[in-house]
PDB file of C-alpha atoms in Angstrom:
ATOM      1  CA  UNK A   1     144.869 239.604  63.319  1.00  0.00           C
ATOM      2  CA  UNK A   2     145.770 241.733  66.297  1.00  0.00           C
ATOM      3  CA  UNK A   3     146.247 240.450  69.871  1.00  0.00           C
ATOM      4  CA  UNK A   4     145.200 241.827  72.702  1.00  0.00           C
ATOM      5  CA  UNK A   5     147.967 242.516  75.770  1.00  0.00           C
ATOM      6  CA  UNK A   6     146.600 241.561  79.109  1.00  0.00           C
ATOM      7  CA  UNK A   7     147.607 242.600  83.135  1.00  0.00           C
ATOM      8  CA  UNK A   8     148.975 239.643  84.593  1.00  0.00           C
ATOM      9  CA  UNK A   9     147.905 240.850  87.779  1.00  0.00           C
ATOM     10  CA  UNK A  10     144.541 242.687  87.179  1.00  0.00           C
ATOM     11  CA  UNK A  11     143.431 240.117  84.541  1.00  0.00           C
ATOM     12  CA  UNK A  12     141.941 243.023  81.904  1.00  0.00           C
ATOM     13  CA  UNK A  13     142.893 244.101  78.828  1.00  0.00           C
ATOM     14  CA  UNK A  14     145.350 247.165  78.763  1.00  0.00           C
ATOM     15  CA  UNK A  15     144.557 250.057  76.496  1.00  0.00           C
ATOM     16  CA  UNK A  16     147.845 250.669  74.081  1.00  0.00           C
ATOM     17  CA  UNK A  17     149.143 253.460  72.297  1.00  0.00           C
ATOM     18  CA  UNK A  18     151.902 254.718  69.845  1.00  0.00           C
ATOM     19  CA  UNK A  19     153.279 257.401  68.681  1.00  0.00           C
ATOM     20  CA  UNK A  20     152.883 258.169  64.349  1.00  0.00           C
ATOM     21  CA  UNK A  21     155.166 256.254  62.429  1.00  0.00           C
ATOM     22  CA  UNK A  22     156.969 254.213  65.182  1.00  0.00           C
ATOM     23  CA  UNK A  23     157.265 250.662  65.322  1.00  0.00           C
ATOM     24  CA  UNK A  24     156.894 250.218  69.073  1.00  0.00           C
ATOM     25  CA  UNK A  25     153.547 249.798  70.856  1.00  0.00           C
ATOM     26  CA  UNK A  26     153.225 250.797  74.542  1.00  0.00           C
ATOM     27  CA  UNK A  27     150.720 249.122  77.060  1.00  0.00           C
ATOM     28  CA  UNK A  28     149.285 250.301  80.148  1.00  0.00           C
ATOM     29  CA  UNK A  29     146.868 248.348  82.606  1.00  0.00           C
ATOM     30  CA  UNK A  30     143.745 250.620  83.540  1.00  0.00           C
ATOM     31  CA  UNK A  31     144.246 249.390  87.072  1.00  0.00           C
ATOM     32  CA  UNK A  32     147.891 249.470  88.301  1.00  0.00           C
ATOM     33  CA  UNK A  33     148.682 251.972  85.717  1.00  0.00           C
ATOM     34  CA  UNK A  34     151.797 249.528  84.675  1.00  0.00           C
ATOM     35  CA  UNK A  35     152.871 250.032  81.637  1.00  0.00           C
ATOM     36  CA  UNK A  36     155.257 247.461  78.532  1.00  0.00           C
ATOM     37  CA  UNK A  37     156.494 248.088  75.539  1.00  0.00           C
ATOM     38  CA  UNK A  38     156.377 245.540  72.561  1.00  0.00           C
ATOM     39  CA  UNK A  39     160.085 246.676  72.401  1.00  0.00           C
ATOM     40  CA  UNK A  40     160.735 243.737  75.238  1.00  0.00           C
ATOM     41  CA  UNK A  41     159.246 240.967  74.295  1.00  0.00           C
ATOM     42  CA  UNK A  42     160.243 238.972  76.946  1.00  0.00           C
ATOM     43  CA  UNK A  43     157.625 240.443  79.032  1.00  0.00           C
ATOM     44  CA  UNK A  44     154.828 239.165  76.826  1.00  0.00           C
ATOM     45  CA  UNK A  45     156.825 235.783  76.226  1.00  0.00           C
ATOM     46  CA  UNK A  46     157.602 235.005  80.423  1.00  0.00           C
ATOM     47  CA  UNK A  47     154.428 236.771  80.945  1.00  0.00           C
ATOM     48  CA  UNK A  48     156.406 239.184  83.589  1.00  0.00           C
ATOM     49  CA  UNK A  49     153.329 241.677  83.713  1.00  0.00           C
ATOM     50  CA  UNK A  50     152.033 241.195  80.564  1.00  0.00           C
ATOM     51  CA  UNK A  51     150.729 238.882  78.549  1.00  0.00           C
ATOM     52  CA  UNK A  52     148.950 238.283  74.755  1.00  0.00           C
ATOM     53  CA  UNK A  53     145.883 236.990  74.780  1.00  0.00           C
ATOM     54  CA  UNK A  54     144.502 235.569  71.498  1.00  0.00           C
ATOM     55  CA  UNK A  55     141.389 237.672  70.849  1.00  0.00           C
ATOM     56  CA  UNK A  56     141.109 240.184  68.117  1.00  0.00           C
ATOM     57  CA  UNK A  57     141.711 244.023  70.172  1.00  0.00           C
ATOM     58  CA  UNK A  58     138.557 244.954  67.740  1.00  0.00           C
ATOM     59  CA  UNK A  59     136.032 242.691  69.096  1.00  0.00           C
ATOM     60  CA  UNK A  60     135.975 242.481  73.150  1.00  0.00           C
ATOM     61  CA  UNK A  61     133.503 240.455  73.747  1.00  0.00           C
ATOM     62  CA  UNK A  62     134.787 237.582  76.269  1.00  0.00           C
ATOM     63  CA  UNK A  63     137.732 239.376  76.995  1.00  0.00           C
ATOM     64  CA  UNK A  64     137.580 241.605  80.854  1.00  0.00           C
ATOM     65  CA  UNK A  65     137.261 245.263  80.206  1.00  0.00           C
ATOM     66  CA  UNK A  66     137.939 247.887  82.976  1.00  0.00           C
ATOM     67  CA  UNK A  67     134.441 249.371  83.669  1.00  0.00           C
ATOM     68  CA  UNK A  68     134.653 253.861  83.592  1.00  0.00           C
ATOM     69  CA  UNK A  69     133.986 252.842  87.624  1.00  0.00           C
ATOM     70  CA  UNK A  70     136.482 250.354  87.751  1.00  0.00           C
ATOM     71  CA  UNK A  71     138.876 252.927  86.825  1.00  0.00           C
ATOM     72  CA  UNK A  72     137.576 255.690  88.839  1.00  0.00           C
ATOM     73  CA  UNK A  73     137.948 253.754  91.953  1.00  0.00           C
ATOM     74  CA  UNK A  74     141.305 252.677  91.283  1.00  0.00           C
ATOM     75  CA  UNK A  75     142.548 256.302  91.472  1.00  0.00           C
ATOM     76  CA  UNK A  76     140.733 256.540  94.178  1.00  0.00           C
ATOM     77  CA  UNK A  77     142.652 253.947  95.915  1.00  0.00           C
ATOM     78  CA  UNK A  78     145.141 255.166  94.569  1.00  0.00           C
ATOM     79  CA  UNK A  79     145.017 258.357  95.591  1.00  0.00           C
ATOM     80  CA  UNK A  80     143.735 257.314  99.075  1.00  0.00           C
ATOM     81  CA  UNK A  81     147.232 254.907  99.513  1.00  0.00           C
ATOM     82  CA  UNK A  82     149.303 258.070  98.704  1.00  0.00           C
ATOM     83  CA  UNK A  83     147.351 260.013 101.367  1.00  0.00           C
ATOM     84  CA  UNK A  84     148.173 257.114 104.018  1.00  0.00           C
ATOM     85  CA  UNK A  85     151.625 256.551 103.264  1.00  0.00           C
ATOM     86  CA  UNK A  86     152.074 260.676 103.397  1.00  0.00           C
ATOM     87  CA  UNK A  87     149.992 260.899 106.771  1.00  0.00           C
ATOM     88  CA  UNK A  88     152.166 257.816 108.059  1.00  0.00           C
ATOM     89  CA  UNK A  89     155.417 259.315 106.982  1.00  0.00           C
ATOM     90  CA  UNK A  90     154.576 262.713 108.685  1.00  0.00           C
ATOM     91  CA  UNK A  91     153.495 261.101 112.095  1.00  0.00           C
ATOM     92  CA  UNK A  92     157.130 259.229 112.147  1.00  0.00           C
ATOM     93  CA  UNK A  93     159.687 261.526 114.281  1.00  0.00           C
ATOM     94  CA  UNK A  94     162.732 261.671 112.206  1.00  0.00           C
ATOM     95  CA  UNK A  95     166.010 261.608 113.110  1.00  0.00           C
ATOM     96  CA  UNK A  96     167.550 265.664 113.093  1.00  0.00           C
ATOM     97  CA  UNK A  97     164.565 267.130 114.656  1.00  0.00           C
ATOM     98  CA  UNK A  98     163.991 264.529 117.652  1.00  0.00           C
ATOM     99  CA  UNK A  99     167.870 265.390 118.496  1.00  0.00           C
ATOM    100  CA  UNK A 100     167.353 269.024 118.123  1.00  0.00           C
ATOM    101  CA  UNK A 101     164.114 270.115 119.508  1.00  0.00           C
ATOM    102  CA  UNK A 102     162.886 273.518 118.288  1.00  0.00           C
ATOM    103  CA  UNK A 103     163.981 276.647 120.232  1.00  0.00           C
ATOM    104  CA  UNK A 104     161.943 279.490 121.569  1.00  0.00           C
ATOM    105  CA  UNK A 105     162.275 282.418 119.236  1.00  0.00           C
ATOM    106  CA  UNK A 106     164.875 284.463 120.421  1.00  0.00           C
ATOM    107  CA  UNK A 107     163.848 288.866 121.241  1.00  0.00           C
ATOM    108  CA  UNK A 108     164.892 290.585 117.771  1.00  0.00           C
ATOM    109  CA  UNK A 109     165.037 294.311 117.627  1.00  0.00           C
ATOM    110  CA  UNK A 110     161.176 295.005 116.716  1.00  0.00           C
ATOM    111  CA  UNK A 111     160.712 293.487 120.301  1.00  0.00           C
ATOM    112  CA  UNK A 112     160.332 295.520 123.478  1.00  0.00           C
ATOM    113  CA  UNK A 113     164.042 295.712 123.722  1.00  0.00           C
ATOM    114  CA  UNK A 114     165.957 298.458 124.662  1.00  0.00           C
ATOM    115  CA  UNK A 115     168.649 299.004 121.833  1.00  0.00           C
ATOM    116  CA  UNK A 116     172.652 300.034 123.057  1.00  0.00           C
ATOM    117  CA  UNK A 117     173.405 303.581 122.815  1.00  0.00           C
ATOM    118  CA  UNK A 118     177.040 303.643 120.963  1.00  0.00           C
ATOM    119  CA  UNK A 119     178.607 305.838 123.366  1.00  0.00           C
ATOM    120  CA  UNK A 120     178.160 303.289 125.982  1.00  0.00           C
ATOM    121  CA  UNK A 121     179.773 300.829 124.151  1.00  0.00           C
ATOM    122  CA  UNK A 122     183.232 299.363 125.425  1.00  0.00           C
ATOM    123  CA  UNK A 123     185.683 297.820 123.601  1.00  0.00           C
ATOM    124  CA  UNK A 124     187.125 294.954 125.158  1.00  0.00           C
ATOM    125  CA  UNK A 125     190.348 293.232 123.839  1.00  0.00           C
ATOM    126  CA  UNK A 126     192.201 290.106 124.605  1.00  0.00           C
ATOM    127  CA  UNK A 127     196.056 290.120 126.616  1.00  0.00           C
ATOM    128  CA  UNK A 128     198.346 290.857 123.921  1.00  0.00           C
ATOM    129  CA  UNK A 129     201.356 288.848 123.838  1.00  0.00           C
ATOM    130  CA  UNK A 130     204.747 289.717 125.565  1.00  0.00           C
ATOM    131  CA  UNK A 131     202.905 291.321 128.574  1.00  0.00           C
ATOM    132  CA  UNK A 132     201.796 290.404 132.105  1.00  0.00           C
TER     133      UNK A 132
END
């Protein structure tokens, strides 16, 4: 008989997979999205996120299934949490641009700016050594 892997902190039943011809069994909570593999049992035996619950997976009646709106609303929370902590982050001054505010774009050459005419162009050089 099968058991059935439980959230220990949604309380439902968490839908598992695996891949052909492997031994190990993931599970994944419709809720949180966490997800165990029967690789670690000690999850299942602590109950550290997961743990087995004595029904047959087959037959769920009794056990607490994730309604298709139960799910839909927890990526929308989801979602919406993501949204918050992004909005939050961006209203936060950070350090390098609250020391170094922004400057004024400076005139480039497509600018109403007049451009040098090379023959008016001086060279100017530094005192060379030796002499006053």
């Amino acid at each position: 008989m099968e058991t059935a892997v439980e959230c220990t902190h949604c309380k439902v039943v968490m839908t598992s997979w695996s891949a052909p011809g492997s031994p190990i069994r993931y599970y994944q909570c419709p809720f949180c999205a966490r997800t165990h593999s029967s690789l670690y049992g000690e999850v299942f035996q602590r109950r550290a996120g997961a743990r087995l619950v004595g029904a047959p997976a087959a037959t769920t009646a009794g056990i607490p299934m994730a309604s298709p709106e139960d799910v839909r609303w927890a990526r929308v929370k989801a979602t919406a949490a993501r949204w918050f902590a992004r909005l939050e982050a961006e209203q936060r001054p950070t350090a390098p641009s609250a020391a170094f505010p922004r400057r004024a774009r400076t005139a480039g050459p497509s600018d109403d700016v007049p451009e040098a005419d090379p023959a008016d162009v001086v060279e100017v050089g530094g005192r060379r050594h030796g002499r006053v």
